[in-house]
PDB file of C-alpha atoms in Angstrom:
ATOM      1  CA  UNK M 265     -12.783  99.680  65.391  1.00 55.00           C
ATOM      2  CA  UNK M 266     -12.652  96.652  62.772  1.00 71.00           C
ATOM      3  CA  UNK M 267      -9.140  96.887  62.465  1.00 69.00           C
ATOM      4  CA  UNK M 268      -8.552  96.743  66.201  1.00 69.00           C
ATOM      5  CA  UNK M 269     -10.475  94.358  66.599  1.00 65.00           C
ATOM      6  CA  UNK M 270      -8.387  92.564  63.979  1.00 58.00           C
ATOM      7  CA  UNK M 271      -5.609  93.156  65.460  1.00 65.00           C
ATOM      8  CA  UNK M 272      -6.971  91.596  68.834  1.00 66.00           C
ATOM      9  CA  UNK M 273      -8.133  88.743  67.062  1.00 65.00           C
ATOM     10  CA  UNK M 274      -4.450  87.723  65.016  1.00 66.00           C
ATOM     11  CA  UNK M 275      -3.023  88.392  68.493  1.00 67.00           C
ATOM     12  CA  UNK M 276      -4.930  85.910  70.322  1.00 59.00           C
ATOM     13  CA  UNK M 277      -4.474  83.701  67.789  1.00 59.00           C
ATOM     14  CA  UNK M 278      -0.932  83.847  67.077  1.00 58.00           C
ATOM     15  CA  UNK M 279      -0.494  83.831  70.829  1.00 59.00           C
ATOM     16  CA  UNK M 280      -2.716  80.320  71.385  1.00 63.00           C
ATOM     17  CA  UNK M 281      -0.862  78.511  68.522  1.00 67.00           C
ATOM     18  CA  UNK M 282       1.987  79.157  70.667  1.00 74.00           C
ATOM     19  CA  UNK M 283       1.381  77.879  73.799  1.00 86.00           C
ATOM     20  CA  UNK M 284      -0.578  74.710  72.768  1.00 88.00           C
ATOM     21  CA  UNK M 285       2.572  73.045  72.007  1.00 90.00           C
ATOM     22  CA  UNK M 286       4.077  74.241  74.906  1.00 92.00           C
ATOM     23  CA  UNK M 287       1.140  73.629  77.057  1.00 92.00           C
ATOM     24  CA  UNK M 288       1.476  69.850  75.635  1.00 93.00           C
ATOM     25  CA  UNK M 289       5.028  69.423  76.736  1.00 95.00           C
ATOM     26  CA  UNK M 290       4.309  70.841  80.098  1.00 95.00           C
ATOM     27  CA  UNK M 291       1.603  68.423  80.638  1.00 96.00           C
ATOM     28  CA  UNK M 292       3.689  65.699  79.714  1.00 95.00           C
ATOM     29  CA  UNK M 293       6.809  66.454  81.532  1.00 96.00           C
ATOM     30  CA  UNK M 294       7.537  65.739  85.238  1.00 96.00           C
ATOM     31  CA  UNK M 295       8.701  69.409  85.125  1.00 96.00           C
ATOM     32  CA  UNK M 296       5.361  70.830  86.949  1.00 95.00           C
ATOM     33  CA  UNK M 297       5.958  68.539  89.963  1.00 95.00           C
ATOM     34  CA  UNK M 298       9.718  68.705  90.565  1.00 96.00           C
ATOM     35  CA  UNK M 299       9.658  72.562  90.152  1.00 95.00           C
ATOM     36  CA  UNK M 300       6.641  73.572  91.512  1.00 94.00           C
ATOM     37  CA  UNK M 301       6.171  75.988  88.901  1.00 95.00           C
ATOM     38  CA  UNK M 302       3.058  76.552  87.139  1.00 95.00           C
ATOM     39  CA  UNK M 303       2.018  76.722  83.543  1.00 95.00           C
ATOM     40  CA  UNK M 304       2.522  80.490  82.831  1.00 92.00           C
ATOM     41  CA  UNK M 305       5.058  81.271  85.317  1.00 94.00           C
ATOM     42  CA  UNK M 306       7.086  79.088  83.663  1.00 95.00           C
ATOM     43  CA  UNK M 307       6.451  79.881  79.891  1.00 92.00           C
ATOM     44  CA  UNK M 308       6.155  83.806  80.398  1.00 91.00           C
ATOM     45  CA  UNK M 309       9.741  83.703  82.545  1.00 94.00           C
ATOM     46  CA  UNK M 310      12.590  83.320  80.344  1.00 92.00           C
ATOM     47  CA  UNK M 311      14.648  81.919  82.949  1.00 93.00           C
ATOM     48  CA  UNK M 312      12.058  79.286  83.958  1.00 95.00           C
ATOM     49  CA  UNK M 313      11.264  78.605  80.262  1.00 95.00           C
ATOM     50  CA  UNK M 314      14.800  78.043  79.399  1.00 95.00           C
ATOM     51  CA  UNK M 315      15.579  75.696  82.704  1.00 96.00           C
ATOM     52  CA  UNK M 316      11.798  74.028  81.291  1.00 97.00           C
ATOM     53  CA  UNK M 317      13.552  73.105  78.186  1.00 96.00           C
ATOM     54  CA  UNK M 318      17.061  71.618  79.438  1.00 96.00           C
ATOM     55  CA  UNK M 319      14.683  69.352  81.660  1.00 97.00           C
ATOM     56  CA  UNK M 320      12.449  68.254  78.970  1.00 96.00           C
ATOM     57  CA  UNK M 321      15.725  67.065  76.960  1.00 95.00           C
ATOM     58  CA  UNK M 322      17.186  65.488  79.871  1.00 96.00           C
ATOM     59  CA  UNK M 323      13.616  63.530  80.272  1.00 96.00           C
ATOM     60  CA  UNK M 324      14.204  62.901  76.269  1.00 92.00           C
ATOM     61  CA  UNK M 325      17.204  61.237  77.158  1.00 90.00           C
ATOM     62  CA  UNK M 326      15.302  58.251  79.372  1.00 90.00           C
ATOM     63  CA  UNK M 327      16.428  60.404  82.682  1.00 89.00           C
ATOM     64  CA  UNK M 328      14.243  60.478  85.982  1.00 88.00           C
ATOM     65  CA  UNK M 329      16.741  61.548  89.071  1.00 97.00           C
ATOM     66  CA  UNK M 330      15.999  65.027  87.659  1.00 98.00           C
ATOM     67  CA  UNK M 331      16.007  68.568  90.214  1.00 98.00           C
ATOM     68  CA  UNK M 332      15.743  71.528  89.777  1.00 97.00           C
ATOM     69  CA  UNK M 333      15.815  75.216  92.249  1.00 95.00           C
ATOM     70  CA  UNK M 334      17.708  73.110  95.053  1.00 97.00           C
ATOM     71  CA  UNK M 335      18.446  76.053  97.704  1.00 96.00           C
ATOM     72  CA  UNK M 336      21.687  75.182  99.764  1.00 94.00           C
ATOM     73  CA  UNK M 337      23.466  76.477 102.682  1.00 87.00           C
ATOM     74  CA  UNK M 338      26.591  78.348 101.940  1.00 84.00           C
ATOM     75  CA  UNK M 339      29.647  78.381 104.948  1.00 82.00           C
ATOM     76  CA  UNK M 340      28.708  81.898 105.262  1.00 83.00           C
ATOM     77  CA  UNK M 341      25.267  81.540 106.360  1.00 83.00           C
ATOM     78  CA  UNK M 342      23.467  82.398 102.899  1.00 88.00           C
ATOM     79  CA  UNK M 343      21.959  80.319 100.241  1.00 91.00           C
ATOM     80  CA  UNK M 344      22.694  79.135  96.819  1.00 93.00           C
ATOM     81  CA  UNK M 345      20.329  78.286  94.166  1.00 95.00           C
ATOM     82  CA  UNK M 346      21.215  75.162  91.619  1.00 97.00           C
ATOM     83  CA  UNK M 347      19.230  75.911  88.821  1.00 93.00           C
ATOM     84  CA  UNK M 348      18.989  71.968  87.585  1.00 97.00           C
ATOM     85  CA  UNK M 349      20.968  68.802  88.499  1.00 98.00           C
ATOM     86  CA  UNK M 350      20.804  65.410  87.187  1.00 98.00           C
ATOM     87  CA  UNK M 351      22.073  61.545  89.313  1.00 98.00           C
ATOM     88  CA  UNK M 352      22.848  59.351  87.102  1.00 97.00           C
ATOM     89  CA  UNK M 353      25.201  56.250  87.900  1.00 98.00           C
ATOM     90  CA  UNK M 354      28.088  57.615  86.228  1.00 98.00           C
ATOM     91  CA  UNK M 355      28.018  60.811  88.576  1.00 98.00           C
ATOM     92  CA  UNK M 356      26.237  64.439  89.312  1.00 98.00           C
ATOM     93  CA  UNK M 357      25.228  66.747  86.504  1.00 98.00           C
ATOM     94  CA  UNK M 358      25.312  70.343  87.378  1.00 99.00           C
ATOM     95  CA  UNK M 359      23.469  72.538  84.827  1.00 98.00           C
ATOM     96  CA  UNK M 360      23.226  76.179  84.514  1.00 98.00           C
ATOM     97  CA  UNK M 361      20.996  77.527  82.046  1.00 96.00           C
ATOM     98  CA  UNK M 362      21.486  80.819  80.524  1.00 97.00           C
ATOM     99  CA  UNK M 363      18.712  81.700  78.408  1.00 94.00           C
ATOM    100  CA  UNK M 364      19.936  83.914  76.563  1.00 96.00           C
ATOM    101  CA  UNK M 365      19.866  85.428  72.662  1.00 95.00           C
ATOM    102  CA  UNK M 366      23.156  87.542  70.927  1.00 97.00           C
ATOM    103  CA  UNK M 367      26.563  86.941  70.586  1.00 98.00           C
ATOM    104  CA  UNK M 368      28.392  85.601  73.930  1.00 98.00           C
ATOM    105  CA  UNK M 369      31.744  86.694  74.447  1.00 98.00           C
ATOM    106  CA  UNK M 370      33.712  85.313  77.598  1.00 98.00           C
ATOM    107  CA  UNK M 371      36.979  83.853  79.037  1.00 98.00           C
ATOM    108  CA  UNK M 372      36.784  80.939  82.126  1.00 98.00           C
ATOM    109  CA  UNK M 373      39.475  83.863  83.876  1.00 97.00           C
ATOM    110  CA  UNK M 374      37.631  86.635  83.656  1.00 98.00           C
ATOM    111  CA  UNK M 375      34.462  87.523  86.435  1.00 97.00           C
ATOM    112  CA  UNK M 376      32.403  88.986  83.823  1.00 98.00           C
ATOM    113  CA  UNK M 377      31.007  87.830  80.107  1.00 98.00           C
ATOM    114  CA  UNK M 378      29.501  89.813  77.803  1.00 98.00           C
ATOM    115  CA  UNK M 379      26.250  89.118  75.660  1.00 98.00           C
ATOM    116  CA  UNK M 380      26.270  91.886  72.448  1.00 98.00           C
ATOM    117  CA  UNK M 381      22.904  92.379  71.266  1.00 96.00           C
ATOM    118  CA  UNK M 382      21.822  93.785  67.114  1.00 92.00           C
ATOM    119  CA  UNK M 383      22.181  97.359  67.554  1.00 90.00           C
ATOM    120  CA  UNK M 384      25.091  97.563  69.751  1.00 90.00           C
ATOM    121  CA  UNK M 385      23.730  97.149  72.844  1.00 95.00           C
ATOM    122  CA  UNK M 386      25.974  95.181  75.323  1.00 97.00           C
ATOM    123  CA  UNK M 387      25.341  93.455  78.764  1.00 97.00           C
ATOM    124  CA  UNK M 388      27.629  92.233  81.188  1.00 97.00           C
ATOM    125  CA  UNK M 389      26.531  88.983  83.507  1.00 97.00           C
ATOM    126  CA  UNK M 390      28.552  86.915  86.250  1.00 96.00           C
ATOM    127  CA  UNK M 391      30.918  84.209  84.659  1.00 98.00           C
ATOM    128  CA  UNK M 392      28.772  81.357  84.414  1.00 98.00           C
ATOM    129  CA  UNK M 393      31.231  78.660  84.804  1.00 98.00           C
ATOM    130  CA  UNK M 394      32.397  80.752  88.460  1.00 98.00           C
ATOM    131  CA  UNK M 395      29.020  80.586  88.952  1.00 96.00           C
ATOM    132  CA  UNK M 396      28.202  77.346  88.686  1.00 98.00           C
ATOM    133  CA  UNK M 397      31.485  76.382  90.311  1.00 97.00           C
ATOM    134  CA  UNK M 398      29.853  77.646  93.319  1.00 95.00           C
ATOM    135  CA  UNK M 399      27.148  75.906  92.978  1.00 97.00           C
ATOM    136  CA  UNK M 400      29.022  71.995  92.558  1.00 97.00           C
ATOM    137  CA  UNK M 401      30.839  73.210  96.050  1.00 96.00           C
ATOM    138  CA  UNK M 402      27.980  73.622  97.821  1.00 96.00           C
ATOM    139  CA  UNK M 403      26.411  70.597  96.971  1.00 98.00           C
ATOM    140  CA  UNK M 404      29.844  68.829  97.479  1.00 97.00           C
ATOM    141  CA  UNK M 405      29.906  69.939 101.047  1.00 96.00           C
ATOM    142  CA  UNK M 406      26.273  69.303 101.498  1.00 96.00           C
ATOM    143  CA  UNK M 407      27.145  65.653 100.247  1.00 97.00           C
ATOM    144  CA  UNK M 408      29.743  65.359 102.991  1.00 96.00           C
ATOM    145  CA  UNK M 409      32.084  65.329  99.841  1.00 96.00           C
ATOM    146  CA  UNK M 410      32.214  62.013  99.511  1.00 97.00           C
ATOM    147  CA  UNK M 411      31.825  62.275  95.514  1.00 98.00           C
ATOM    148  CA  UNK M 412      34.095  65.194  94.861  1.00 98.00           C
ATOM    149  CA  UNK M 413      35.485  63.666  91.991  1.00 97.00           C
ATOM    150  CA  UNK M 414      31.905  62.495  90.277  1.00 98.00           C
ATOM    151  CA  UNK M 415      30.555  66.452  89.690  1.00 99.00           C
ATOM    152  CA  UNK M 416      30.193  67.901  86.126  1.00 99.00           C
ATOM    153  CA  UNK M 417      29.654  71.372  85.214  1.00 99.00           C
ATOM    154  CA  UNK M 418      27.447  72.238  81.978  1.00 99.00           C
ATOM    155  CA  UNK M 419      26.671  75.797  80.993  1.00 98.00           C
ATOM    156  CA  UNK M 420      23.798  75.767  78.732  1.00 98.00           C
ATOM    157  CA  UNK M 421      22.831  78.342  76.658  1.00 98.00           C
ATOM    158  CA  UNK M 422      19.898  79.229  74.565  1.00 96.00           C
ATOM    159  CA  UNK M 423      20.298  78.197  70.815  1.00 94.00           C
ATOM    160  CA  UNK M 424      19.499  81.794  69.965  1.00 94.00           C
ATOM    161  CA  UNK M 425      22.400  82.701  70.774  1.00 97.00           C
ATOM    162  CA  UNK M 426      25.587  82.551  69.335  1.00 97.00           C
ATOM    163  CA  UNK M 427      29.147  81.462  71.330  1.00 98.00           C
ATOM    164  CA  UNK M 428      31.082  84.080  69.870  1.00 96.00           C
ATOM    165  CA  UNK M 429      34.436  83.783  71.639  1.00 96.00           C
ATOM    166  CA  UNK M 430      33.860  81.439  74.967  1.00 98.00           C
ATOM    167  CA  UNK M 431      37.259  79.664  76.419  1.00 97.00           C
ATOM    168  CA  UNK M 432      38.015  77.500  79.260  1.00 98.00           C
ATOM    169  CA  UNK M 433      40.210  74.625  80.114  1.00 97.00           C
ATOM    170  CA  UNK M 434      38.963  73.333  83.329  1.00 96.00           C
ATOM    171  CA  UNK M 435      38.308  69.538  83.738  1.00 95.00           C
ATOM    172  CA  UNK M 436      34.590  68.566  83.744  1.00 97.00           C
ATOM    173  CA  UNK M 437      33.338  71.647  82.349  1.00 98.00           C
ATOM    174  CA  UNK M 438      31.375  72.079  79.469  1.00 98.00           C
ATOM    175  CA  UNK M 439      29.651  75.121  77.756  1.00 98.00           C
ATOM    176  CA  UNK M 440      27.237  74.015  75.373  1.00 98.00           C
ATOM    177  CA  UNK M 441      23.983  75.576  73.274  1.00 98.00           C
ATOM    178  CA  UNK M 442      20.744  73.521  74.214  1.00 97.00           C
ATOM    179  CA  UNK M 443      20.780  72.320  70.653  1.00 96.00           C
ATOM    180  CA  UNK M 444      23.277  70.260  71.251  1.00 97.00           C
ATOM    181  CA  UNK M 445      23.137  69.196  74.773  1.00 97.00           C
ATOM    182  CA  UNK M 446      21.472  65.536  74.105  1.00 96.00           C
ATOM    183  CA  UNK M 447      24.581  64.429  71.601  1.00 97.00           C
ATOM    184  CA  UNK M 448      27.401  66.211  74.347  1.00 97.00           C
ATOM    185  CA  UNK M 449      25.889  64.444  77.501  1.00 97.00           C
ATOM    186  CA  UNK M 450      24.738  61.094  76.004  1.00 96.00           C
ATOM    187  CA  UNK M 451      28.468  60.717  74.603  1.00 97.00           C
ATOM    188  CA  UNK M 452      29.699  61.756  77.885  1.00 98.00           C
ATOM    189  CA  UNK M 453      27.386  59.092  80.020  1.00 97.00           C
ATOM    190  CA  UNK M 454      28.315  56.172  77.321  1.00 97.00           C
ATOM    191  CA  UNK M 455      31.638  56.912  77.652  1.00 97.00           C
ATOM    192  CA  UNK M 456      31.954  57.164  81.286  1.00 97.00           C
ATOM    193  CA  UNK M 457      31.890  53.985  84.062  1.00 98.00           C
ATOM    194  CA  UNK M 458      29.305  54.019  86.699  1.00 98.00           C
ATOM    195  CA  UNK M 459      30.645  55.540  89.904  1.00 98.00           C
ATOM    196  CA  UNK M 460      27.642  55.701  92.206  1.00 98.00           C
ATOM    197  CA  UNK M 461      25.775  52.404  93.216  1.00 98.00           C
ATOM    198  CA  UNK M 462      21.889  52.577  92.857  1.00 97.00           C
ATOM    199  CA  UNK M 463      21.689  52.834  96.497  1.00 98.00           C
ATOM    200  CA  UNK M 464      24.070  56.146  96.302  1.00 98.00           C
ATOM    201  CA  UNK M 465      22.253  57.646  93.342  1.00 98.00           C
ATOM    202  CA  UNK M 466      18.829  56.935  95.262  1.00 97.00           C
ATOM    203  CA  UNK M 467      20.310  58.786  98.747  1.00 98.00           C
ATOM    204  CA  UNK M 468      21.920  61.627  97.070  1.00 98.00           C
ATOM    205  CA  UNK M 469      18.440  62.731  94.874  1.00 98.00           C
ATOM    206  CA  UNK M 470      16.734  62.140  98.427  1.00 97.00           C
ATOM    207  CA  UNK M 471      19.144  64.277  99.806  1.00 97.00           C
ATOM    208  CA  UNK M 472      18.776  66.822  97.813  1.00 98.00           C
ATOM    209  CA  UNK M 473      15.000  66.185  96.790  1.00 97.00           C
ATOM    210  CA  UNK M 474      14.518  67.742 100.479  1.00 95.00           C
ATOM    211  CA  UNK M 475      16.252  71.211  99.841  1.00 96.00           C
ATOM    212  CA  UNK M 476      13.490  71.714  96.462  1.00 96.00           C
ATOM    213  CA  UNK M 477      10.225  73.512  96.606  1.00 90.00           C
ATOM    214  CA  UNK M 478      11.151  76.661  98.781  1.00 86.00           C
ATOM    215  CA  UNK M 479       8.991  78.252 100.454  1.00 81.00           C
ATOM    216  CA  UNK M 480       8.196  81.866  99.635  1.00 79.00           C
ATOM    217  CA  UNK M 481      10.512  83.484 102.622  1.00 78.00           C
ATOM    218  CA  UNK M 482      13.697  81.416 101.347  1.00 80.00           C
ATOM    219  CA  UNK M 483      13.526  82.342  97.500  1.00 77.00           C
ATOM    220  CA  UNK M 484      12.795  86.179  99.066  1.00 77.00           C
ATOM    221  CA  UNK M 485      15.306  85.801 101.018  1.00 80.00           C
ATOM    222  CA  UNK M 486      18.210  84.414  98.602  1.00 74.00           C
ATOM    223  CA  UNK M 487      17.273  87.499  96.348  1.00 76.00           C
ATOM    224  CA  UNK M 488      17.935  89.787  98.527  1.00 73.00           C
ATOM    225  CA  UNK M 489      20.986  88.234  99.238  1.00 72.00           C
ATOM    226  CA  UNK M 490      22.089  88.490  95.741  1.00 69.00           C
ATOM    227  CA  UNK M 491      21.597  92.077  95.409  1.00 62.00           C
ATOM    228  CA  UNK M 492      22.978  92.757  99.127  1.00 63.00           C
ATOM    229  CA  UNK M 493      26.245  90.838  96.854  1.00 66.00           C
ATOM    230  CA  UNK M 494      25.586  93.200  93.487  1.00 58.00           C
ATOM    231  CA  UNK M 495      25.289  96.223  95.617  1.00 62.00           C
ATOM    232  CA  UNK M 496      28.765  96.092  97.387  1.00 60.00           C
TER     233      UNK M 496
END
């Protein structure tokens, strides 16, 4: 009975000293407010946690036009989800985070990537740069496409993992590890002219501000709509 309650105790422990930090950076962020996601929904969801992260660099970074989970209409009557965006006066930054650990393996050409695992174990997931290619279309047409040419597509992926083998060649595409996404997209906004007025940069975050904080029915719905796609 000592020892479990030991064990109890170390857990606790171990688990607090963990999400004190965390629950400091939460607190801090504007994360909580843009997202609508709460404390441990978004540290005990790797895909929240991960998204958390990106947003809390991009914050680092002296950035405020910062979305995230914009839901937009597709031209075939469903939804897409953008997991994070970012207006800034040189144009739109499109971010898609993978959270992921292993080694990454994947070609821009091919529909699926792999992520190998220790052990063996392999798992396939949707090319993220397809992916996210969907995602800068629907928010071009939703924009009217009047900035077409201002979009840029960044992949991000979890510094636990390793990019194995990961090619692509498209303009304004960029797959990155979190580690290193301040140095890739501070470069990238110092070295780029401002395209978008601060009366454009204000209209499109309204814009898009307005398509944020789903309610319960859309995010249902949109899942369903992705397996309805998985299970074709």
């Amino acid at each position: 009975m000592d020892l479990l309650l030991y064990i109890i105790i170390i857990t606790f422990v171990f688990v607090g000293l963990r999400l004190i930090p965390a629950r400091i950076k939460y607190n801090k962020s504007q994360y909580q407010h843009i997202s609508g996601n709460k404390f441990f929904k978004t540290v005990f969801d790797k895909g929240n946690y991960g998204e958390f992260l990106t947003f809390c660099m991009l914050e680092k970074l002296g950035e405020s036009n910062i979305l995230t989970n914009i839901y937009l209409p597709k031209k075939d009557g469903t939804t897409t989800e953008v997991d994070l965006l970012l207006v800034n006066a040189t144009g739109i930054y499109v971010f898609e985070s993978k959270n992921y650990s292993g080694w990454i393996f994947g070609n821009e050409k091919n529909k699926m990537w792999t992520q190998s695992l220790k052990g063996g174990k392999k798992n396939k997931f949707f090319n993220p740069i397809w992916q996210n290619k969907g995602h800068v279309s629907a928010l071009d047409e939703y924009l009217d496409k009047q900035y077409t040419d201002y979009f840029y597509s960044y992949i991000i992926f979890s510094q636990r993992c390793e990019l194995k083998k990961v090619s692509y060649s498209s303009p304004n595409v960029y797959v990155i590890k979190r580690n290193a996404l301040m140095r890739v997209l501070k470069k990238h906004i110092a070295a780029s002219p401002n395209n978008l007025s601060p009366e454009e940069v204000r209209d499109i975050y309204s814009k898009l501000k307005s398509r944020t904080l789903a309610d319960e029915d859309t995010k249902k719905r949109h899942i369903e709509e992705i397996e309805a796609k998985h299970n074709k």
